[in-house]
Amino acid sequence: MAEEQQAADQPVDEKALKRKKWLKRFGLAGFLFFLIKGLIWIAVGLFAWKGCS
């Protein structure tokens, strides 16, 4: 009986690992996106401030 449960649980574990790996990648991509976006907005603000002064 325990062997049957392990066999049934393996695909679930693989799906969970794939989902966790995907979420980590998405988290890293989201972090980098917002970091770059923030840096661009800082550059735009500095350029506008220097240009107006």
JSON list of N, CA, C and O in Angstrom, two decimals:
[
{"chain": "A", "resi": 1, "resn": "MET", "atom": "N", "xyz": [0.82, -1.19, 0.00]},
{"chain": "A", "resi": 1, "resn": "MET", "atom": "CA", "xyz": [0.00, 0.00, 0.00]},
{"chain": "A", "resi": 1, "resn": "MET", "atom": "C", "xyz": [0.86, 1.26, 0.00]},
{"chain": "A", "resi": 1, "resn": "MET", "atom": "O", "xyz": [0.57, 2.21, -0.70]},
{"chain": "A", "resi": 2, "resn": "ALA", "atom": "N", "xyz": [1.94, 1.27, 0.78]},
{"chain": "A", "resi": 2, "resn": "ALA", "atom": "CA", "xyz": [2.81, 2.45, 0.86]},
{"chain": "A", "resi": 2, "resn": "ALA", "atom": "C", "xyz": [3.52, 2.67, -0.48]},
{"chain": "A", "resi": 2, "resn": "ALA", "atom": "O", "xyz": [3.75, 3.82, -0.87]},
{"chain": "A", "resi": 3, "resn": "GLU", "atom": "N", "xyz": [3.86, 1.60, -1.17]},
{"chain": "A", "resi": 3, "resn": "GLU", "atom": "CA", "xyz": [4.52, 1.73, -2.46]},
{"chain": "A", "resi": 3, "resn": "GLU", "atom": "C", "xyz": [3.60, 2.40, -3.48]},
{"chain": "A", "resi": 3, "resn": "GLU", "atom": "O", "xyz": [4.04, 3.20, -4.30]},
{"chain": "A", "resi": 4, "resn": "GLU", "atom": "N", "xyz": [2.31, 2.06, -3.41]},
{"chain": "A", "resi": 4, "resn": "GLU", "atom": "CA", "xyz": [1.35, 2.67, -4.33]},
{"chain": "A", "resi": 4, "resn": "GLU", "atom": "C", "xyz": [1.21, 4.16, -4.06]},
{"chain": "A", "resi": 4, "resn": "GLU", "atom": "O", "xyz": [1.10, 4.95, -4.99]},
{"chain": "A", "resi": 5, "resn": "GLN", "atom": "N", "xyz": [1.24, 4.57, -2.80]},
{"chain": "A", "resi": 5, "resn": "GLN", "atom": "CA", "xyz": [1.14, 5.98, -2.47]},
{"chain": "A", "resi": 5, "resn": "GLN", "atom": "C", "xyz": [2.37, 6.74, -2.96]},
{"chain": "A", "resi": 5, "resn": "GLN", "atom": "O", "xyz": [2.26, 7.84, -3.47]},
{"chain": "A", "resi": 6, "resn": "GLN", "atom": "N", "xyz": [3.54, 6.15, -2.79]},
{"chain": "A", "resi": 6, "resn": "GLN", "atom": "CA", "xyz": [4.77, 6.81, -3.24]},
{"chain": "A", "resi": 6, "resn": "GLN", "atom": "C", "xyz": [4.74, 6.99, -4.76]},
{"chain": "A", "resi": 6, "resn": "GLN", "atom": "O", "xyz": [5.11, 8.03, -5.26]},
{"chain": "A", "resi": 7, "resn": "ALA", "atom": "N", "xyz": [4.29, 5.98, -5.47]},
{"chain": "A", "resi": 7, "resn": "ALA", "atom": "CA", "xyz": [4.22, 6.08, -6.93]},
{"chain": "A", "resi": 7, "resn": "ALA", "atom": "C", "xyz": [3.23, 7.16, -7.35]},
{"chain": "A", "resi": 7, "resn": "ALA", "atom": "O", "xyz": [3.45, 7.89, -8.30]},
{"chain": "A", "resi": 8, "resn": "ALA", "atom": "N", "xyz": [2.13, 7.26, -6.62]},
{"chain": "A", "resi": 8, "resn": "ALA", "atom": "CA", "xyz": [1.12, 8.27, -6.94]},
{"chain": "A", "resi": 8, "resn": "ALA", "atom": "C", "xyz": [1.61, 9.67, -6.56]},
{"chain": "A", "resi": 8, "resn": "ALA", "atom": "O", "xyz": [1.26, 10.64, -7.20]},
{"chain": "A", "resi": 9, "resn": "ASP", "atom": "N", "xyz": [2.43, 9.78, -5.53]},
{"chain": "A", "resi": 9, "resn": "ASP", "atom": "CA", "xyz": [2.91, 11.08, -5.06]},
{"chain": "A", "resi": 9, "resn": "ASP", "atom": "C", "xyz": [4.04, 11.63, -5.92]},
{"chain": "A", "resi": 9, "resn": "ASP", "atom": "O", "xyz": [4.25, 12.84, -5.95]},
{"chain": "A", "resi": 10, "resn": "GLN", "atom": "N", "xyz": [4.76, 10.81, -6.60]},
{"chain": "A", "resi": 10, "resn": "GLN", "atom": "CA", "xyz": [5.92, 11.29, -7.36]},
{"chain": "A", "resi": 10, "resn": "GLN", "atom": "C", "xyz": [5.56, 12.33, -8.42]},
{"chain": "A", "resi": 10, "resn": "GLN", "atom": "O", "xyz": [6.20, 13.35, -8.47]},
{"chain": "A", "resi": 11, "resn": "PRO", "atom": "N", "xyz": [4.53, 12.13, -9.24]},
{"chain": "A", "resi": 11, "resn": "PRO", "atom": "CA", "xyz": [4.20, 13.19, -10.21]},
{"chain": "A", "resi": 11, "resn": "PRO", "atom": "C", "xyz": [3.80, 14.50, -9.54]},
{"chain": "A", "resi": 11, "resn": "PRO", "atom": "O", "xyz": [4.11, 15.56, -10.01]},
{"chain": "A", "resi": 12, "resn": "VAL", "atom": "N", "xyz": [3.13, 14.41, -8.39]},
{"chain": "A", "resi": 12, "resn": "VAL", "atom": "CA", "xyz": [2.73, 15.61, -7.65]},
{"chain": "A", "resi": 12, "resn": "VAL", "atom": "C", "xyz": [3.99, 16.33, -7.18]},
{"chain": "A", "resi": 12, "resn": "VAL", "atom": "O", "xyz": [4.09, 17.55, -7.27]},
{"chain": "A", "resi": 13, "resn": "ASP", "atom": "N", "xyz": [4.96, 15.58, -6.66]},
{"chain": "A", "resi": 13, "resn": "ASP", "atom": "CA", "xyz": [6.20, 16.19, -6.20]},
{"chain": "A", "resi": 13, "resn": "ASP", "atom": "C", "xyz": [6.94, 16.86, -7.35]},
{"chain": "A", "resi": 13, "resn": "ASP", "atom": "O", "xyz": [7.48, 17.94, -7.20]},
{"chain": "A", "resi": 14, "resn": "GLU", "atom": "N", "xyz": [6.96, 16.20, -8.51]},
{"chain": "A", "resi": 14, "resn": "GLU", "atom": "CA", "xyz": [7.62, 16.78, -9.68]},
{"chain": "A", "resi": 14, "resn": "GLU", "atom": "C", "xyz": [6.91, 18.06, -10.11]},
{"chain": "A", "resi": 14, "resn": "GLU", "atom": "O", "xyz": [7.55, 19.05, -10.43]},
{"chain": "A", "resi": 15, "resn": "LYS", "atom": "N", "xyz": [5.57, 18.04, -10.08]},
{"chain": "A", "resi": 15, "resn": "LYS", "atom": "CA", "xyz": [4.82, 19.24, -10.44]},
{"chain": "A", "resi": 15, "resn": "LYS", "atom": "C", "xyz": [5.09, 20.36, -9.44]},
{"chain": "A", "resi": 15, "resn": "LYS", "atom": "O", "xyz": [5.26, 21.51, -9.83]},
{"chain": "A", "resi": 16, "resn": "ALA", "atom": "N", "xyz": [5.16, 20.01, -8.17]},
{"chain": "A", "resi": 16, "resn": "ALA", "atom": "CA", "xyz": [5.42, 21.02, -7.13]},
{"chain": "A", "resi": 16, "resn": "ALA", "atom": "C", "xyz": [6.82, 21.61, -7.32]},
{"chain": "A", "resi": 16, "resn": "ALA", "atom": "O", "xyz": [7.00, 22.82, -7.18]},
{"chain": "A", "resi": 17, "resn": "LEU", "atom": "N", "xyz": [7.79, 20.76, -7.63]},
{"chain": "A", "resi": 17, "resn": "LEU", "atom": "CA", "xyz": [9.15, 21.25, -7.84]},
{"chain": "A", "resi": 17, "resn": "LEU", "atom": "C", "xyz": [9.23, 22.14, -9.07]},
{"chain": "A", "resi": 17, "resn": "LEU", "atom": "O", "xyz": [9.89, 23.18, -9.05]},
{"chain": "A", "resi": 18, "resn": "LYS", "atom": "N", "xyz": [8.54, 21.76, -10.14]},
{"chain": "A", "resi": 18, "resn": "LYS", "atom": "CA", "xyz": [8.52, 22.58, -11.35]},
{"chain": "A", "resi": 18, "resn": "LYS", "atom": "C", "xyz": [7.87, 23.92, -11.08]},
{"chain": "A", "resi": 18, "resn": "LYS", "atom": "O", "xyz": [8.33, 24.96, -11.52]},
{"chain": "A", "resi": 19, "resn": "ARG", "atom": "N", "xyz": [6.76, 23.89, -10.33]},
{"chain": "A", "resi": 19, "resn": "ARG", "atom": "CA", "xyz": [6.04, 25.13, -10.01]},
{"chain": "A", "resi": 19, "resn": "ARG", "atom": "C", "xyz": [6.92, 26.03, -9.14]},
{"chain": "A", "resi": 19, "resn": "ARG", "atom": "O", "xyz": [6.99, 27.24, -9.36]},
{"chain": "A", "resi": 20, "resn": "LYS", "atom": "N", "xyz": [7.61, 25.45, -8.17]},
{"chain": "A", "resi": 20, "resn": "LYS", "atom": "CA", "xyz": [8.47, 26.22, -7.28]},
{"chain": "A", "resi": 20, "resn": "LYS", "atom": "C", "xyz": [9.62, 26.84, -8.09]},
{"chain": "A", "resi": 20, "resn": "LYS", "atom": "O", "xyz": [9.96, 28.01, -7.89]},
{"chain": "A", "resi": 21, "resn": "LYS", "atom": "N", "xyz": [10.19, 26.07, -9.00]},
{"chain": "A", "resi": 21, "resn": "LYS", "atom": "CA", "xyz": [11.28, 26.57, -9.83]},
{"chain": "A", "resi": 21, "resn": "LYS", "atom": "C", "xyz": [10.78, 27.72, -10.73]},
{"chain": "A", "resi": 21, "resn": "LYS", "atom": "O", "xyz": [11.45, 28.74, -10.89]},
{"chain": "A", "resi": 22, "resn": "TRP", "atom": "N", "xyz": [9.59, 27.57, -11.28]},
{"chain": "A", "resi": 22, "resn": "TRP", "atom": "CA", "xyz": [9.01, 28.61, -12.14]},
{"chain": "A", "resi": 22, "resn": "TRP", "atom": "C", "xyz": [8.76, 29.88, -11.34]},
{"chain": "A", "resi": 22, "resn": "TRP", "atom": "O", "xyz": [9.02, 30.98, -11.80]},
{"chain": "A", "resi": 23, "resn": "LEU", "atom": "N", "xyz": [8.23, 29.72, -10.12]},
{"chain": "A", "resi": 23, "resn": "LEU", "atom": "CA", "xyz": [7.97, 30.88, -9.27]},
{"chain": "A", "resi": 23, "resn": "LEU", "atom": "C", "xyz": [9.25, 31.60, -8.89]},
{"chain": "A", "resi": 23, "resn": "LEU", "atom": "O", "xyz": [9.28, 32.83, -8.83]},
{"chain": "A", "resi": 24, "resn": "LYS", "atom": "N", "xyz": [10.32, 30.85, -8.66]},
{"chain": "A", "resi": 24, "resn": "LYS", "atom": "CA", "xyz": [11.60, 31.49, -8.35]},
{"chain": "A", "resi": 24, "resn": "LYS", "atom": "C", "xyz": [12.09, 32.30, -9.55]},
{"chain": "A", "resi": 24, "resn": "LYS", "atom": "O", "xyz": [12.57, 33.41, -9.40]},
{"chain": "A", "resi": 25, "resn": "ARG", "atom": "N", "xyz": [11.96, 31.73, -10.75]},
{"chain": "A", "resi": 25, "resn": "ARG", "atom": "CA", "xyz": [12.37, 32.46, -11.95]},
{"chain": "A", "resi": 25, "resn": "ARG", "atom": "C", "xyz": [11.52, 33.70, -12.15]},
{"chain": "A", "resi": 25, "resn": "ARG", "atom": "O", "xyz": [12.01, 34.77, -12.48]},
{"chain": "A", "resi": 26, "resn": "PHE", "atom": "N", "xyz": [10.21, 33.56, -11.93]},
{"chain": "A", "resi": 26, "resn": "PHE", "atom": "CA", "xyz": [9.30, 34.69, -12.08]},
{"chain": "A", "resi": 26, "resn": "PHE", "atom": "C", "xyz": [9.61, 35.76, -11.05]},
{"chain": "A", "resi": 26, "resn": "PHE", "atom": "O", "xyz": [9.58, 36.96, -11.36]},
{"chain": "A", "resi": 27, "resn": "GLY", "atom": "N", "xyz": [9.95, 35.35, -9.85]},
{"chain": "A", "resi": 27, "resn": "GLY", "atom": "CA", "xyz": [10.32, 36.29, -8.79]},
{"chain": "A", "resi": 27, "resn": "GLY", "atom": "C", "xyz": [11.58, 37.05, -9.15]},
{"chain": "A", "resi": 27, "resn": "GLY", "atom": "O", "xyz": [11.65, 38.27, -8.96]},
{"chain": "A", "resi": 28, "resn": "LEU", "atom": "N", "xyz": [12.57, 36.37, -9.68]},
{"chain": "A", "resi": 28, "resn": "LEU", "atom": "CA", "xyz": [13.80, 37.02, -10.09]},
{"chain": "A", "resi": 28, "resn": "LEU", "atom": "C", "xyz": [13.54, 37.97, -11.25]},
{"chain": "A", "resi": 28, "resn": "LEU", "atom": "O", "xyz": [14.02, 39.11, -11.26]},
{"chain": "A", "resi": 29, "resn": "ALA", "atom": "N", "xyz": [12.76, 37.54, -12.23]},
{"chain": "A", "resi": 29, "resn": "ALA", "atom": "CA", "xyz": [12.44, 38.39, -13.37]},
{"chain": "A", "resi": 29, "resn": "ALA", "atom": "C", "xyz": [11.65, 39.62, -12.92]},
{"chain": "A", "resi": 29, "resn": "ALA", "atom": "O", "xyz": [11.92, 40.73, -13.38]},
{"chain": "A", "resi": 30, "resn": "GLY", "atom": "N", "xyz": [10.72, 39.44, -12.00]},
{"chain": "A", "resi": 30, "resn": "GLY", "atom": "CA", "xyz": [9.94, 40.56, -11.49]},
{"chain": "A", "resi": 30, "resn": "GLY", "atom": "C", "xyz": [10.81, 41.54, -10.73]},
{"chain": "A", "resi": 30, "resn": "GLY", "atom": "O", "xyz": [10.69, 42.76, -10.89]},
{"chain": "A", "resi": 31, "resn": "PHE", "atom": "N", "xyz": [11.72, 41.02, -9.91]},
{"chain": "A", "resi": 31, "resn": "PHE", "atom": "CA", "xyz": [12.64, 41.88, -9.17]},
{"chain": "A", "resi": 31, "resn": "PHE", "atom": "C", "xyz": [13.50, 42.70, -10.13]},
{"chain": "A", "resi": 31, "resn": "PHE", "atom": "O", "xyz": [13.63, 43.92, -9.97]},
{"chain": "A", "resi": 32, "resn": "LEU", "atom": "N", "xyz": [14.07, 42.04, -11.12]},
{"chain": "A", "resi": 32, "resn": "LEU", "atom": "CA", "xyz": [14.93, 42.75, -12.08]},
{"chain": "A", "resi": 32, "resn": "LEU", "atom": "C", "xyz": [14.13, 43.77, -12.88]},
{"chain": "A", "resi": 32, "resn": "LEU", "atom": "O", "xyz": [14.61, 44.88, -13.14]},
{"chain": "A", "resi": 33, "resn": "PHE", "atom": "N", "xyz": [12.91, 43.42, -13.27]},
{"chain": "A", "resi": 33, "resn": "PHE", "atom": "CA", "xyz": [12.06, 44.35, -14.02]},
{"chain": "A", "resi": 33, "resn": "PHE", "atom": "C", "xyz": [11.82, 45.63, -13.23]},
{"chain": "A", "resi": 33, "resn": "PHE", "atom": "O", "xyz": [12.03, 46.73, -13.72]},
{"chain": "A", "resi": 34, "resn": "PHE", "atom": "N", "xyz": [11.39, 45.49, -11.98]},
{"chain": "A", "resi": 34, "resn": "PHE", "atom": "CA", "xyz": [11.08, 46.66, -11.18]},
{"chain": "A", "resi": 34, "resn": "PHE", "atom": "C", "xyz": [12.33, 47.43, -10.78]},
{"chain": "A", "resi": 34, "resn": "PHE", "atom": "O", "xyz": [12.30, 48.66, -10.66]},
{"chain": "A", "resi": 35, "resn": "LEU", "atom": "N", "xyz": [13.45, 46.75, -10.61]},
{"chain": "A", "resi": 35, "resn": "LEU", "atom": "CA", "xyz": [14.72, 47.43, -10.34]},
{"chain": "A", "resi": 35, "resn": "LEU", "atom": "C", "xyz": [15.11, 48.31, -11.51]},
{"chain": "A", "resi": 35, "resn": "LEU", "atom": "O", "xyz": [15.41, 49.50, -11.35]},
{"chain": "A", "resi": 36, "resn": "ILE", "atom": "N", "xyz": [15.09, 47.75, -12.72]},
{"chain": "A", "resi": 36, "resn": "ILE", "atom": "CA", "xyz": [15.46, 48.50, -13.91]},
{"chain": "A", "resi": 36, "resn": "ILE", "atom": "C", "xyz": [14.46, 49.63, -14.15]},
{"chain": "A", "resi": 36, "resn": "ILE", "atom": "O", "xyz": [14.85, 50.76, -14.48]},
{"chain": "A", "resi": 37, "resn": "LYS", "atom": "N", "xyz": [13.18, 49.34, -13.96]},
{"chain": "A", "resi": 37, "resn": "LYS", "atom": "CA", "xyz": [12.15, 50.37, -14.13]},
{"chain": "A", "resi": 37, "resn": "LYS", "atom": "C", "xyz": [12.39, 51.53, -13.17]},
{"chain": "A", "resi": 37, "resn": "LYS", "atom": "O", "xyz": [12.30, 52.71, -13.56]},
{"chain": "A", "resi": 38, "resn": "GLY", "atom": "N", "xyz": [12.69, 51.22, -11.93]},
{"chain": "A", "resi": 38, "resn": "GLY", "atom": "CA", "xyz": [12.96, 52.26, -10.93]},
{"chain": "A", "resi": 38, "resn": "GLY", "atom": "C", "xyz": [14.19, 53.08, -11.29]},
{"chain": "A", "resi": 38, "resn": "GLY", "atom": "O", "xyz": [14.20, 54.31, -11.16]},
{"chain": "A", "resi": 39, "resn": "LEU", "atom": "N", "xyz": [15.23, 52.41, -11.75]},
{"chain": "A", "resi": 39, "resn": "LEU", "atom": "CA", "xyz": [16.45, 53.13, -12.14]},
{"chain": "A", "resi": 39, "resn": "LEU", "atom": "C", "xyz": [16.20, 54.05, -13.34]},
{"chain": "A", "resi": 39, "resn": "LEU", "atom": "O", "xyz": [16.73, 55.16, -13.41]},
{"chain": "A", "resi": 40, "resn": "ILE", "atom": "N", "xyz": [15.37, 53.59, -14.27]},
{"chain": "A", "resi": 40, "resn": "ILE", "atom": "CA", "xyz": [15.04, 54.42, -15.42]},
{"chain": "A", "resi": 40, "resn": "ILE", "atom": "C", "xyz": [14.27, 55.66, -14.97]},
{"chain": "A", "resi": 40, "resn": "ILE", "atom": "O", "xyz": [14.55, 56.76, -15.43]},
{"chain": "A", "resi": 41, "resn": "TRP", "atom": "N", "xyz": [13.30, 55.49, -14.06]},
{"chain": "A", "resi": 41, "resn": "TRP", "atom": "CA", "xyz": [12.54, 56.64, -13.57]},
{"chain": "A", "resi": 41, "resn": "TRP", "atom": "C", "xyz": [13.42, 57.62, -12.81]},
{"chain": "A", "resi": 41, "resn": "TRP", "atom": "O", "xyz": [13.24, 58.83, -12.89]},
{"chain": "A", "resi": 42, "resn": "ILE", "atom": "N", "xyz": [14.40, 57.11, -12.07]},
{"chain": "A", "resi": 42, "resn": "ILE", "atom": "CA", "xyz": [15.35, 58.00, -11.38]},
{"chain": "A", "resi": 42, "resn": "ILE", "atom": "C", "xyz": [16.15, 58.79, -12.42]},
{"chain": "A", "resi": 42, "resn": "ILE", "atom": "O", "xyz": [16.34, 60.00, -12.29]},
{"chain": "A", "resi": 43, "resn": "ALA", "atom": "N", "xyz": [16.59, 58.11, -13.47]},
{"chain": "A", "resi": 43, "resn": "ALA", "atom": "CA", "xyz": [17.35, 58.78, -14.53]},
{"chain": "A", "resi": 43, "resn": "ALA", "atom": "C", "xyz": [16.49, 59.84, -15.23]},
{"chain": "A", "resi": 43, "resn": "ALA", "atom": "O", "xyz": [16.96, 60.94, -15.51]},
{"chain": "A", "resi": 44, "resn": "VAL", "atom": "N", "xyz": [15.22, 59.52, -15.49]},
{"chain": "A", "resi": 44, "resn": "VAL", "atom": "CA", "xyz": [14.32, 60.47, -16.12]},
{"chain": "A", "resi": 44, "resn": "VAL", "atom": "C", "xyz": [14.12, 61.68, -15.22]},
{"chain": "A", "resi": 44, "resn": "VAL", "atom": "O", "xyz": [14.17, 62.84, -15.68]},
{"chain": "A", "resi": 45, "resn": "GLY", "atom": "N", "xyz": [13.93, 61.44, -13.92]},
{"chain": "A", "resi": 45, "resn": "GLY", "atom": "CA", "xyz": [13.75, 62.55, -12.98]},
{"chain": "A", "resi": 45, "resn": "GLY", "atom": "C", "xyz": [15.00, 63.41, -12.89]},
{"chain": "A", "resi": 45, "resn": "GLY", "atom": "O", "xyz": [14.89, 64.65, -12.89]},
{"chain": "A", "resi": 46, "resn": "LEU", "atom": "N", "xyz": [16.16, 62.81, -12.86]},
{"chain": "A", "resi": 46, "resn": "LEU", "atom": "CA", "xyz": [17.41, 63.59, -12.80]},
{"chain": "A", "resi": 46, "resn": "LEU", "atom": "C", "xyz": [17.61, 64.39, -14.08]},
{"chain": "A", "resi": 46, "resn": "LEU", "atom": "O", "xyz": [18.04, 65.55, -14.04]},
{"chain": "A", "resi": 47, "resn": "PHE", "atom": "N", "xyz": [17.30, 63.77, -15.21]},
{"chain": "A", "resi": 47, "resn": "PHE", "atom": "CA", "xyz": [17.45, 64.46, -16.48]},
{"chain": "A", "resi": 47, "resn": "PHE", "atom": "C", "xyz": [16.50, 65.67, -16.55]},
{"chain": "A", "resi": 47, "resn": "PHE", "atom": "O", "xyz": [16.89, 66.75, -16.98]},
{"chain": "A", "resi": 48, "resn": "ALA", "atom": "N", "xyz": [15.26, 65.49, -16.08]},
{"chain": "A", "resi": 48, "resn": "ALA", "atom": "CA", "xyz": [14.28, 66.58, -16.10]},
{"chain": "A", "resi": 48, "resn": "ALA", "atom": "C", "xyz": [14.73, 67.68, -15.13]},
{"chain": "A", "resi": 48, "resn": "ALA", "atom": "O", "xyz": [14.60, 68.87, -15.43]},
{"chain": "A", "resi": 49, "resn": "TRP", "atom": "N", "xyz": [15.25, 67.32, -13.98]},
{"chain": "A", "resi": 49, "resn": "TRP", "atom": "CA", "xyz": [15.67, 68.29, -12.99]},
{"chain": "A", "resi": 49, "resn": "TRP", "atom": "C", "xyz": [16.88, 69.08, -13.49]},
{"chain": "A", "resi": 49, "resn": "TRP", "atom": "O", "xyz": [16.93, 70.30, -13.35]},
{"chain": "A", "resi": 50, "resn": "LYS", "atom": "N", "xyz": [17.84, 68.41, -14.08]},
{"chain": "A", "resi": 50, "resn": "LYS", "atom": "CA", "xyz": [19.05, 69.08, -14.62]},
{"chain": "A", "resi": 50, "resn": "LYS", "atom": "C", "xyz": [18.66, 69.93, -15.84]},
{"chain": "A", "resi": 50, "resn": "LYS", "atom": "O", "xyz": [19.22, 70.99, -16.03]},
{"chain": "A", "resi": 51, "resn": "GLY", "atom": "N", "xyz": [17.73, 69.43, -16.62]},
{"chain": "A", "resi": 51, "resn": "GLY", "atom": "CA", "xyz": [17.33, 70.17, -17.83]},
{"chain": "A", "resi": 51, "resn": "GLY", "atom": "C", "xyz": [16.58, 71.44, -17.49]},
{"chain": "A", "resi": 51, "resn": "GLY", "atom": "O", "xyz": [16.69, 72.44, -18.18]},
{"chain": "A", "resi": 52, "resn": "CYS", "atom": "N", "xyz": [15.81, 71.42, -16.43]},
{"chain": "A", "resi": 52, "resn": "CYS", "atom": "CA", "xyz": [15.01, 72.59, -16.04]},
{"chain": "A", "resi": 52, "resn": "CYS", "atom": "C", "xyz": [15.82, 73.61, -15.26]},
{"chain": "A", "resi": 52, "resn": "CYS", "atom": "O", "xyz": [15.44, 74.78, -15.19]},
{"chain": "A", "resi": 53, "resn": "SER", "atom": "N", "xyz": [16.90, 73.19, -14.64]},
{"chain": "A", "resi": 53, "resn": "SER", "atom": "CA", "xyz": [17.68, 74.11, -13.81]},
{"chain": "A", "resi": 53, "resn": "SER", "atom": "C", "xyz": [18.58, 75.01, -14.63]},
{"chain": "A", "resi": 53, "resn": "SER", "atom": "O", "xyz": [19.15, 74.72, -15.60]}
]
